[in-house]
Short mmCIF file of C-alpha atoms in Angstrom, two decimals:
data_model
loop_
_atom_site.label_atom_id
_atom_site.label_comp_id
_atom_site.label_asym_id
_atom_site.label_seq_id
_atom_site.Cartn_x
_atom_site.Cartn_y
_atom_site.Cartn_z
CA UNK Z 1 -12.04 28.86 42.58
CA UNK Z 2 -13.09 26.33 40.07
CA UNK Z 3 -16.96 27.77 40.40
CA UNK Z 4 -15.10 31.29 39.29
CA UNK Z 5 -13.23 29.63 36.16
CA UNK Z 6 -16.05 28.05 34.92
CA UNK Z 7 -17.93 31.74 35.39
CA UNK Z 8 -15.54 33.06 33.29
CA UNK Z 9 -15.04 30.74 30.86
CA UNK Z 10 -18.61 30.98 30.63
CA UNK Z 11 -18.78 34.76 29.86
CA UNK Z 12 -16.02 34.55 27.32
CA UNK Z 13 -18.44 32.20 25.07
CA UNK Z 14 -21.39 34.31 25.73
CA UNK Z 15 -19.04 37.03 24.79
CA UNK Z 16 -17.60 35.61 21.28
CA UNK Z 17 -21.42 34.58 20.45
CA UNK Z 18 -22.28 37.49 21.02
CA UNK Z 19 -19.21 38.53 18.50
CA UNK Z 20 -20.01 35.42 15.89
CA UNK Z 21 -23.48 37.06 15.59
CA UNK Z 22 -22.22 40.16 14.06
CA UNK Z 23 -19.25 39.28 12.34
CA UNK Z 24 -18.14 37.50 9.22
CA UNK Z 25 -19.80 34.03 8.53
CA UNK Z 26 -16.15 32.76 8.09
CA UNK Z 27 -14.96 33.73 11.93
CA UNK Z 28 -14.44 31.39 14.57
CA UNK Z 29 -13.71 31.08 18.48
CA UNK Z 30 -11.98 28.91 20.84
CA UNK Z 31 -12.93 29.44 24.24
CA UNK Z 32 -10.30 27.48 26.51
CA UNK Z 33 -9.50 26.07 29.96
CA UNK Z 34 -5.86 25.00 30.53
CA UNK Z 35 -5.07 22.84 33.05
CA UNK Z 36 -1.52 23.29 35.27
CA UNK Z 37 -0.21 25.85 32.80
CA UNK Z 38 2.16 28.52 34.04
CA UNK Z 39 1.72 32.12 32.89
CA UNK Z 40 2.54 31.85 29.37
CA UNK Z 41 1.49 33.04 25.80
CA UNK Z 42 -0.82 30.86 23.36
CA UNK Z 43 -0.29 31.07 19.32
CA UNK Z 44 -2.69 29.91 17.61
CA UNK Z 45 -1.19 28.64 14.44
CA UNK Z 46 -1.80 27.75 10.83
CA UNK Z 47 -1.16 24.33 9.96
CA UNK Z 48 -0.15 24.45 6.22
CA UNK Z 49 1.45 28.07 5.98
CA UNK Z 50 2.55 28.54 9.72
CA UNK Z 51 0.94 31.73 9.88
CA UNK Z 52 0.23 33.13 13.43
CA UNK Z 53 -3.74 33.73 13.32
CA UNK Z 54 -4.10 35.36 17.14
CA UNK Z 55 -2.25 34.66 20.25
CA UNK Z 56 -3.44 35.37 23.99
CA UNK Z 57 -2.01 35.22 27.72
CA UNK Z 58 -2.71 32.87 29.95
CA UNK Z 59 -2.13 32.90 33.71
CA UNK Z 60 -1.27 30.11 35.89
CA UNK Z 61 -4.47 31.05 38.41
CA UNK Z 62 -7.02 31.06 36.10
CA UNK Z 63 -5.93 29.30 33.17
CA UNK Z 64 -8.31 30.81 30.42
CA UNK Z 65 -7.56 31.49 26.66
CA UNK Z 66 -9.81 33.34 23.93
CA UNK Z 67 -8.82 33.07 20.15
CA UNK Z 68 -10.21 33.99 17.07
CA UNK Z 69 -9.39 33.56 13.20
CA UNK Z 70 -11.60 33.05 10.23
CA UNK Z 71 -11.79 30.38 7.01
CA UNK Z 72 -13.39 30.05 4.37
CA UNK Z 73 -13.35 26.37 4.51
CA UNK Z 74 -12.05 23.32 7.13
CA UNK Z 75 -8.99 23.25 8.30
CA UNK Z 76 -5.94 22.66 10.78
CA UNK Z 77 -4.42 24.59 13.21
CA UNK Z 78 -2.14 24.14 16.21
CA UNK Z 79 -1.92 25.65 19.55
CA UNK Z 80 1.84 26.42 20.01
CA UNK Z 81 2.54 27.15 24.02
CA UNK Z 82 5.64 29.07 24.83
CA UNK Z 83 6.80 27.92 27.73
CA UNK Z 84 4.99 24.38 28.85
CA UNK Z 85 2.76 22.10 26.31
CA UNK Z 86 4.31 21.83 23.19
CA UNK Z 87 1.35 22.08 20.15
CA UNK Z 88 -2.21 21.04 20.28
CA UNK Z 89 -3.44 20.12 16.64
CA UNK Z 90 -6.58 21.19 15.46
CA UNK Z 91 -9.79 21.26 13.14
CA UNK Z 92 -10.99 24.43 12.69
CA UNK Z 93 -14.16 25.04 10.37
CA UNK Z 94 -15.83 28.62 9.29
CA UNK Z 95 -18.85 29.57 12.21
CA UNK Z 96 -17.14 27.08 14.71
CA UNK Z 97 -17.41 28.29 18.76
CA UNK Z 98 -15.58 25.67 20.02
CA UNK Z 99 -14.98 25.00 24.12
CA UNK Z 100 -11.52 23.54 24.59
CA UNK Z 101 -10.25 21.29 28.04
CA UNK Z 102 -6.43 20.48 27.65
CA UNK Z 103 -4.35 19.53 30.48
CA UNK Z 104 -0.82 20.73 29.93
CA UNK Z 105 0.53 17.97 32.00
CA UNK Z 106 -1.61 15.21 30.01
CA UNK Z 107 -1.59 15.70 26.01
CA UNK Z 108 -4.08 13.22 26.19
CA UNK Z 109 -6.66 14.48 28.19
CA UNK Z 110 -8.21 16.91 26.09
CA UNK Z 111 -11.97 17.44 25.61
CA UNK Z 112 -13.76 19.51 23.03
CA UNK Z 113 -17.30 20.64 22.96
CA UNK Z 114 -19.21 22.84 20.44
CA UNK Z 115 -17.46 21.75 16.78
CA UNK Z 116 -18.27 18.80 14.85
CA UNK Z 117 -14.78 19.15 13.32
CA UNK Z 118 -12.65 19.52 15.98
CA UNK Z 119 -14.57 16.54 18.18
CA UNK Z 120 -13.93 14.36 14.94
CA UNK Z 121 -10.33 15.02 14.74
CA UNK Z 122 -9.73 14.71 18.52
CA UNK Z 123 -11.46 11.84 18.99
CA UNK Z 124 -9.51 10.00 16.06
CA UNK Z 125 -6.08 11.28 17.71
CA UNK Z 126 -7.25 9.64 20.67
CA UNK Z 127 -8.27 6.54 19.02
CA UNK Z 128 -4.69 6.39 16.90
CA UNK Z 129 -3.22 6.97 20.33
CA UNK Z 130 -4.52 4.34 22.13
CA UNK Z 131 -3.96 2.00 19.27
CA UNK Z 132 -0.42 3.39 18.87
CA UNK Z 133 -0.11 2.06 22.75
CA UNK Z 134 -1.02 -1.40 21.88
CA UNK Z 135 1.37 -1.71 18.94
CA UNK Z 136 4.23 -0.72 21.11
CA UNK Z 137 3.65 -3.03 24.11
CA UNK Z 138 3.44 -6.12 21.57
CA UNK Z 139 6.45 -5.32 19.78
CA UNK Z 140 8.22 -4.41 23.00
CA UNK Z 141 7.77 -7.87 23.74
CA UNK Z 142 8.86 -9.09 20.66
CA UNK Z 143 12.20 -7.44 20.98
CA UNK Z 144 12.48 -8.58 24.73
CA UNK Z 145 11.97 -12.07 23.22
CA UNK Z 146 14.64 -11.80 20.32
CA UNK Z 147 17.03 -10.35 22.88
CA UNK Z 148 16.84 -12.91 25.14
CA UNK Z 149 16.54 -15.95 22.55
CA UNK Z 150 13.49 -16.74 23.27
CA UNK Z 151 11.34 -19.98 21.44
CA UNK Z 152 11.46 -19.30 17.64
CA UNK Z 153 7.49 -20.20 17.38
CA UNK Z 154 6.12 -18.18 20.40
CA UNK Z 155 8.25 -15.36 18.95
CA UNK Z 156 5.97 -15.84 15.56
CA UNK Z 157 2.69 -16.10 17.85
CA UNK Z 158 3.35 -12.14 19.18
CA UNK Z 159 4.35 -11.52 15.47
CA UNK Z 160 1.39 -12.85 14.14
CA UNK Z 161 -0.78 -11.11 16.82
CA UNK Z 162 1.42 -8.24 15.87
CA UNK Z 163 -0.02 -8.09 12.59
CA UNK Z 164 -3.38 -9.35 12.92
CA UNK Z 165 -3.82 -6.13 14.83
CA UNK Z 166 -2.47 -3.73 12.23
CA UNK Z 167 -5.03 -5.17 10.20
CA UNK Z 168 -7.79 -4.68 12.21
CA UNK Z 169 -6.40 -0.82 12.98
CA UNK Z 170 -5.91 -0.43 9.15
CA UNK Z 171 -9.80 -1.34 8.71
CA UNK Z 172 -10.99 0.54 11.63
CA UNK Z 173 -9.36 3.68 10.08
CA UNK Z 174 -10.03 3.07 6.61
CA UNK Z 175 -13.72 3.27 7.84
CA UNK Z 176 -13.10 6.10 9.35
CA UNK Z 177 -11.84 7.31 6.43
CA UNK Z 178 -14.74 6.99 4.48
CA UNK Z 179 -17.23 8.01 6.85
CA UNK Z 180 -15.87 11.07 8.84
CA UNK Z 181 -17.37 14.61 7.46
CA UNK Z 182 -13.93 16.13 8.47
CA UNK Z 183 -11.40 16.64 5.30
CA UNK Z 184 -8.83 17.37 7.89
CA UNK Z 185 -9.34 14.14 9.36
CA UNK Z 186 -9.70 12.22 6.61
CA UNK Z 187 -6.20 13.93 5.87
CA UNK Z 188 -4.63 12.94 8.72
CA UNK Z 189 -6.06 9.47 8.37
CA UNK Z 190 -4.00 9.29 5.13
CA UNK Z 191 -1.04 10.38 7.02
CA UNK Z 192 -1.24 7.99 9.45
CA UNK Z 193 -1.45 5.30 6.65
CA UNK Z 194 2.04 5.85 5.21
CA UNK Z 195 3.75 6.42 8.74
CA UNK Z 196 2.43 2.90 9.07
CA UNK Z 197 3.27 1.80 5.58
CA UNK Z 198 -0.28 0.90 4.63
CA UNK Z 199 -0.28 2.08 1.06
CA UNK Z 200 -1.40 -1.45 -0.40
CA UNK Z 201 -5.23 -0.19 -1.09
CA UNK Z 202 -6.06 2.96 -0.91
CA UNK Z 203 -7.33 3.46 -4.67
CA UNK Z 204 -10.61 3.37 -3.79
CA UNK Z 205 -10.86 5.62 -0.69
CA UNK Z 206 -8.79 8.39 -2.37
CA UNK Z 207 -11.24 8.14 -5.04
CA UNK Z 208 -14.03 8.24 -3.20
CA UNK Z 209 -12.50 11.25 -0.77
CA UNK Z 210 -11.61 13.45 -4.40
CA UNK Z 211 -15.58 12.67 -4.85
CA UNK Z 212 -16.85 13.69 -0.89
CA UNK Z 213 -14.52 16.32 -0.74
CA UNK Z 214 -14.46 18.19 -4.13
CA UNK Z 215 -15.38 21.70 -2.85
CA UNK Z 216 -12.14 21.61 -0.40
CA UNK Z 217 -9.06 22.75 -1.08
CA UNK Z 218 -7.48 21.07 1.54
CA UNK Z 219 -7.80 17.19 1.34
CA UNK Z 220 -7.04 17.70 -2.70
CA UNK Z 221 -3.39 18.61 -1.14
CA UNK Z 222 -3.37 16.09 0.81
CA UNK Z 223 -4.32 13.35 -1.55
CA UNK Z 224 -1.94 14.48 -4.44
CA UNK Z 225 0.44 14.19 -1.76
CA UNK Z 226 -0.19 10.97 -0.65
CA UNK Z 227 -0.10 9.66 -4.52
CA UNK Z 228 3.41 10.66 -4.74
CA UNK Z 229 4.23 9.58 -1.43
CA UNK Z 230 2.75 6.14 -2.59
CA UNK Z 231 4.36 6.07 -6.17
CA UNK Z 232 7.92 7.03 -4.38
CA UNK Z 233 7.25 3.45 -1.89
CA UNK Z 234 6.63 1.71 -4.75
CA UNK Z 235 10.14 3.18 -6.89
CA UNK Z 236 13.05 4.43 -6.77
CA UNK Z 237 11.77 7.31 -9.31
CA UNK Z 238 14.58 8.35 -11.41
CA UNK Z 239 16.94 6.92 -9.47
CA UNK Z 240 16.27 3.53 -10.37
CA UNK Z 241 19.13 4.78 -13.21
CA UNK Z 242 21.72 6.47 -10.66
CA UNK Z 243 24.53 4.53 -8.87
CA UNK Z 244 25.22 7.01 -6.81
CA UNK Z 245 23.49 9.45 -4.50
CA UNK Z 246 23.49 12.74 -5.39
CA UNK Z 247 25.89 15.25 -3.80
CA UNK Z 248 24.33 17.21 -0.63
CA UNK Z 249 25.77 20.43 0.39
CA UNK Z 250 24.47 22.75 3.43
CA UNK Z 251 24.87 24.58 6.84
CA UNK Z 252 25.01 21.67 9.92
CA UNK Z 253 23.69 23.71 13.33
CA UNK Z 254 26.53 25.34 13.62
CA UNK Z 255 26.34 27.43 10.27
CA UNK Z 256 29.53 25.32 9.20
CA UNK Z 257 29.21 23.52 5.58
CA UNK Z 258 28.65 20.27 4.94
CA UNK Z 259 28.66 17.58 2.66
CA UNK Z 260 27.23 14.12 1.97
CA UNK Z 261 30.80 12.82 0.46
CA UNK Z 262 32.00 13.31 4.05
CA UNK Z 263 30.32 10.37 5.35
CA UNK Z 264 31.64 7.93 2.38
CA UNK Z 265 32.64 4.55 4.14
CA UNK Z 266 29.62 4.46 6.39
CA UNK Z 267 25.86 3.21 5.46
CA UNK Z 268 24.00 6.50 6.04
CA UNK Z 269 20.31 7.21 6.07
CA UNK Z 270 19.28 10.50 3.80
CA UNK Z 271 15.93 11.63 5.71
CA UNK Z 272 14.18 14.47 4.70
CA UNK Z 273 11.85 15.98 7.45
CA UNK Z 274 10.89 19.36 9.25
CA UNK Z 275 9.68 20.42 12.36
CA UNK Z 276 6.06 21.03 11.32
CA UNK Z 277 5.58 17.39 9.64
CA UNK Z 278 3.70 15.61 12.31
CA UNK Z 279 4.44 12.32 10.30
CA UNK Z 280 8.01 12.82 10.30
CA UNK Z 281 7.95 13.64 14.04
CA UNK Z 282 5.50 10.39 14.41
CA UNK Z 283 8.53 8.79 13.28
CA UNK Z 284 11.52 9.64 15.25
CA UNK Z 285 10.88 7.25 18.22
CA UNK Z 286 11.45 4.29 16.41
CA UNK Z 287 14.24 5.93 14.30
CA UNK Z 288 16.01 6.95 17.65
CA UNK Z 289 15.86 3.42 18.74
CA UNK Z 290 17.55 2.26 15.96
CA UNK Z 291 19.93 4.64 15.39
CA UNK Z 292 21.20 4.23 18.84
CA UNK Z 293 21.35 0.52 18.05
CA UNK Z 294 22.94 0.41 15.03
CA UNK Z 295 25.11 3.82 15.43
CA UNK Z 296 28.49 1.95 16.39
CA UNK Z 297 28.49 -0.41 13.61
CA UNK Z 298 29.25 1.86 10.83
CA UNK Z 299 25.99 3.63 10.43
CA UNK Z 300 24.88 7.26 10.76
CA UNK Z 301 22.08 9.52 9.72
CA UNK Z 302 22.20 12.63 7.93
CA UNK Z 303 19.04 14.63 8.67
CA UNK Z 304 18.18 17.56 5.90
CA UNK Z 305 14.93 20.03 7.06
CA UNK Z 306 12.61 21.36 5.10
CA UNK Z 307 12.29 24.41 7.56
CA UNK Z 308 12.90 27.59 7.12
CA UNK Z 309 13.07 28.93 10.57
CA UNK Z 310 15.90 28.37 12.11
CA UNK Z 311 14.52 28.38 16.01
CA UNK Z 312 11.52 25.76 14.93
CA UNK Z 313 14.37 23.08 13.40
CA UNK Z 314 16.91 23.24 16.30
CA UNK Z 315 13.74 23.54 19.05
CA UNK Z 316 12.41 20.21 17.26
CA UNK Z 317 15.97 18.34 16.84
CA UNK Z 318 16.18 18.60 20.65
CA UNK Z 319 12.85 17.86 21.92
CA UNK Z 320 13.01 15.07 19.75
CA UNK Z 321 15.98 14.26 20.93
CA UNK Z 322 17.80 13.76 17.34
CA UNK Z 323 21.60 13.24 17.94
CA UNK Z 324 22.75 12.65 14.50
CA UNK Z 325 23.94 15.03 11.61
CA UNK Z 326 21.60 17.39 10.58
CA UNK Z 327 21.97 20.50 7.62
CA UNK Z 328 19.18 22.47 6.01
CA UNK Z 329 19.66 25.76 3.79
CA UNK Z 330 16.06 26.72 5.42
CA UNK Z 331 14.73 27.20 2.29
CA UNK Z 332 11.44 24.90 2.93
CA UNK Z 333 10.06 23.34 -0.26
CA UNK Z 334 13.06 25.10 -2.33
CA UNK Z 335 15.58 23.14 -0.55
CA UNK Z 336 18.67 22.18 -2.74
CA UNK Z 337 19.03 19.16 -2.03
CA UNK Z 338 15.05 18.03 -1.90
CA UNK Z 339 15.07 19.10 -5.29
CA UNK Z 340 17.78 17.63 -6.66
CA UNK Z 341 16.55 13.75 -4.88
CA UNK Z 342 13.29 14.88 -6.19
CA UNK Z 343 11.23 15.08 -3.02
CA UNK Z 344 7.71 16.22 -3.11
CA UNK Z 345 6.37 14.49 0.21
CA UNK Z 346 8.20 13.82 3.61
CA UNK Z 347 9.13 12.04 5.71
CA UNK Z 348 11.59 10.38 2.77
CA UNK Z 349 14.49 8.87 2.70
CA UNK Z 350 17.46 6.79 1.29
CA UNK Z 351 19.61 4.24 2.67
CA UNK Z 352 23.28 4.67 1.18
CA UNK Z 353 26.00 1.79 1.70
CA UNK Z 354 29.66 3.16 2.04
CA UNK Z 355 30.52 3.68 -1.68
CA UNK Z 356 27.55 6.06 -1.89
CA UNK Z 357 25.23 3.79 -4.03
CA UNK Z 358 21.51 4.40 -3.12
CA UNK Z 359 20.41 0.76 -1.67
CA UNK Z 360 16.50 1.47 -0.36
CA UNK Z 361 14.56 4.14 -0.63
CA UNK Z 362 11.34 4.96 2.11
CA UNK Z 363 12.29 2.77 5.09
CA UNK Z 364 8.92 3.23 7.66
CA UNK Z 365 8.21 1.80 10.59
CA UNK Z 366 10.46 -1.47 11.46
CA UNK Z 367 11.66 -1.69 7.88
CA UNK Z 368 15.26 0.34 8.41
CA UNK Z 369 15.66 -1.72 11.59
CA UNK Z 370 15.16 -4.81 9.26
CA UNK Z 371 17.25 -3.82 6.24
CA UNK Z 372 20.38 -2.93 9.11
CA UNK Z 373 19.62 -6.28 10.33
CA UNK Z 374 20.45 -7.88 6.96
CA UNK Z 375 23.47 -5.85 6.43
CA UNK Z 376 25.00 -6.01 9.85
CA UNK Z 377 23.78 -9.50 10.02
#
């Protein structure tokens, strides 16, 4: 059977060579295997405008996909499954023929062959994956310590080797950064920087990606997004000059109306996110953690999405497994109340106290779970 797949497989990229040869220079293919899918359909998705490009069948014998699109430059896409494997992110350039491996029961193993793009960008997901792994066990032992009372200095050793380790992941990527050929790395790169909250020196490499990259269209985006994203850690904007939080009004899940003033008497954290922000998503395990910790001492969340489809937001509030408030008026970038707190990148946020008065703005990582610690202390 497997002697037959790889037959097959192998026809299908003889087959869309064979295509490539006499079609547009901007069209590309992606020949795939999938490994223990069940007879579903396969989207293949644009990143930035959520366009459907092509979609194809797959059955749960032979496990084979062919998909096509074309671009006139680099850039993502995501392989949306509708029954088992959630999305598959990836780097698409013009001309590529690209050979995908992707086992639906292991996001991780995942192979690519054929694209210097998409190898690039898989290989640093795997890399921020594995050092995403590492992060986690140390500060999993950090809170085991704190919870248990453990010795005040060998708590500070794992802090220390805690952080001596972001460092060394900060440089590793920041290299990366400036060597990679892939924009859409490079942007993701950048991403990963602020769900980290590394925004400390990135003058230089932004510069020097504006210079690399000045015939794309795509990292330009990025980086103009990252600027504000970095000039909103290091402000409060225009808000530096309001007591209170602005008013929020909009449709919870069940299409009922809702307002921010609801929630006065309770610190509540304002996050802005949407389904398709891979940062914001990034985020949520260590924002569920909290929540759950700090949810029964007079704290909530109020999430507001930037979607605009309806299915996408609820889909990703429960695979996420988000059980606080959330509203959107899935108007996307338009939202109401984006524009009136003046957001322009997510993930964002605010931290309220119970009068309504905007206390912290852009709490990443460990930093909410600090500032709730000092409050609550």
């Amino acid at each position: 059977m497997l002697k037959v797949r790889f037959s097959l497989l192998l026809i299908m990229i003889l087959t869309s060579l064979l295509a490539k040869s006499q079609d547009d220079r901007g069209s590309f293919y992606i020949n795939g295997y999938l490994k223990n899918t069940p007879s579903q359909t396969v989207y293949l998705i644009n990143f930035r405008n959520k366009n459907i490009v092509d979609s194809a069948k797959v059955s749960s014998t032979e496990g084979l996909i062919m998909l096509s699109g074309s671009a006139s430059e680099e850039r993502s896409y995501y392989l949306r499954f509708s029954k088992k494997g959630g999305i598959l992110v990836l780097a698409i350039a013009p001309k590529d023929s690209l050979v995908l491996y992707h086992d639906l029961d292991n996001y991780w193993e995942t192979s690519i062959k054929g694209a210097v793009a998409a190898k690039e960008f898989l290989n640093f997901n795997l890399a921020a994956n594995e050092q995403g792994k590492r992060l986690r066990k140390i500060e999993s032992k950090i809170d085991s310590m704190e919870n248990i009372g453990a010795n005040e200095d060998d708590i500070n050793v794992e802090k220390n080797a805690l952080k001596l380790m972001n460092i060394a992941f900060h440089k590793q990527n920041k290299e990366l950064a400036y060597k990679t050929p892939s924009p859409v790395t490079a942007s993701f790169i950048l991403a990963n920087f602020i769900i980290r909250n590394e925004l400390d020196d990135l003058e230089d490499l932004l510069k020097h990606l504006e210079s690399k990259f000045s015939r794309s269209s795509y990292l330009p985006e990025t980086i103009s997004t990252i600027k504000s994203k970095i000039k909103a850690s290091n402000t409060i904007n225009d808000f530096s000059a309001v007591t209170y939080a602005p008013e929020i009004n909009a449709l919870d899940l069940k299409g009922q109306p809702f307002n921010l003033k609801s929630l006065r008497g309770k610190y509540v954290l304002i996050e802005f996110w949407a389904s398709w922000c891979k940062p914001c998503r990034a985020e949520f395990p260590i924002l569920v953690k909290t929540y759950n910790e700090y949810k029964d001492r007079n704290f909530t969340i109020l999430g507001v999405s930037l979607d605009s489809g309806k299915e996408d937001w609820i889909e990703a509030i429960k695979t996420d497994n988000l059980t606080w408030i959330h509203v959107s008026d899935l108007k996307g970038w338009k939202s109401a109340a984006a524009q009136v707190y003046k957001v322009n990148a997510i993930p964002q946020n605010f931290l309220i106290d119970p009068e309504g008065k905007i206390i912290a703005m852009n709490l990443r990582g460990d930093g909410l779970k600090k500032k709730l610690k000092e409050i609550f202390k």
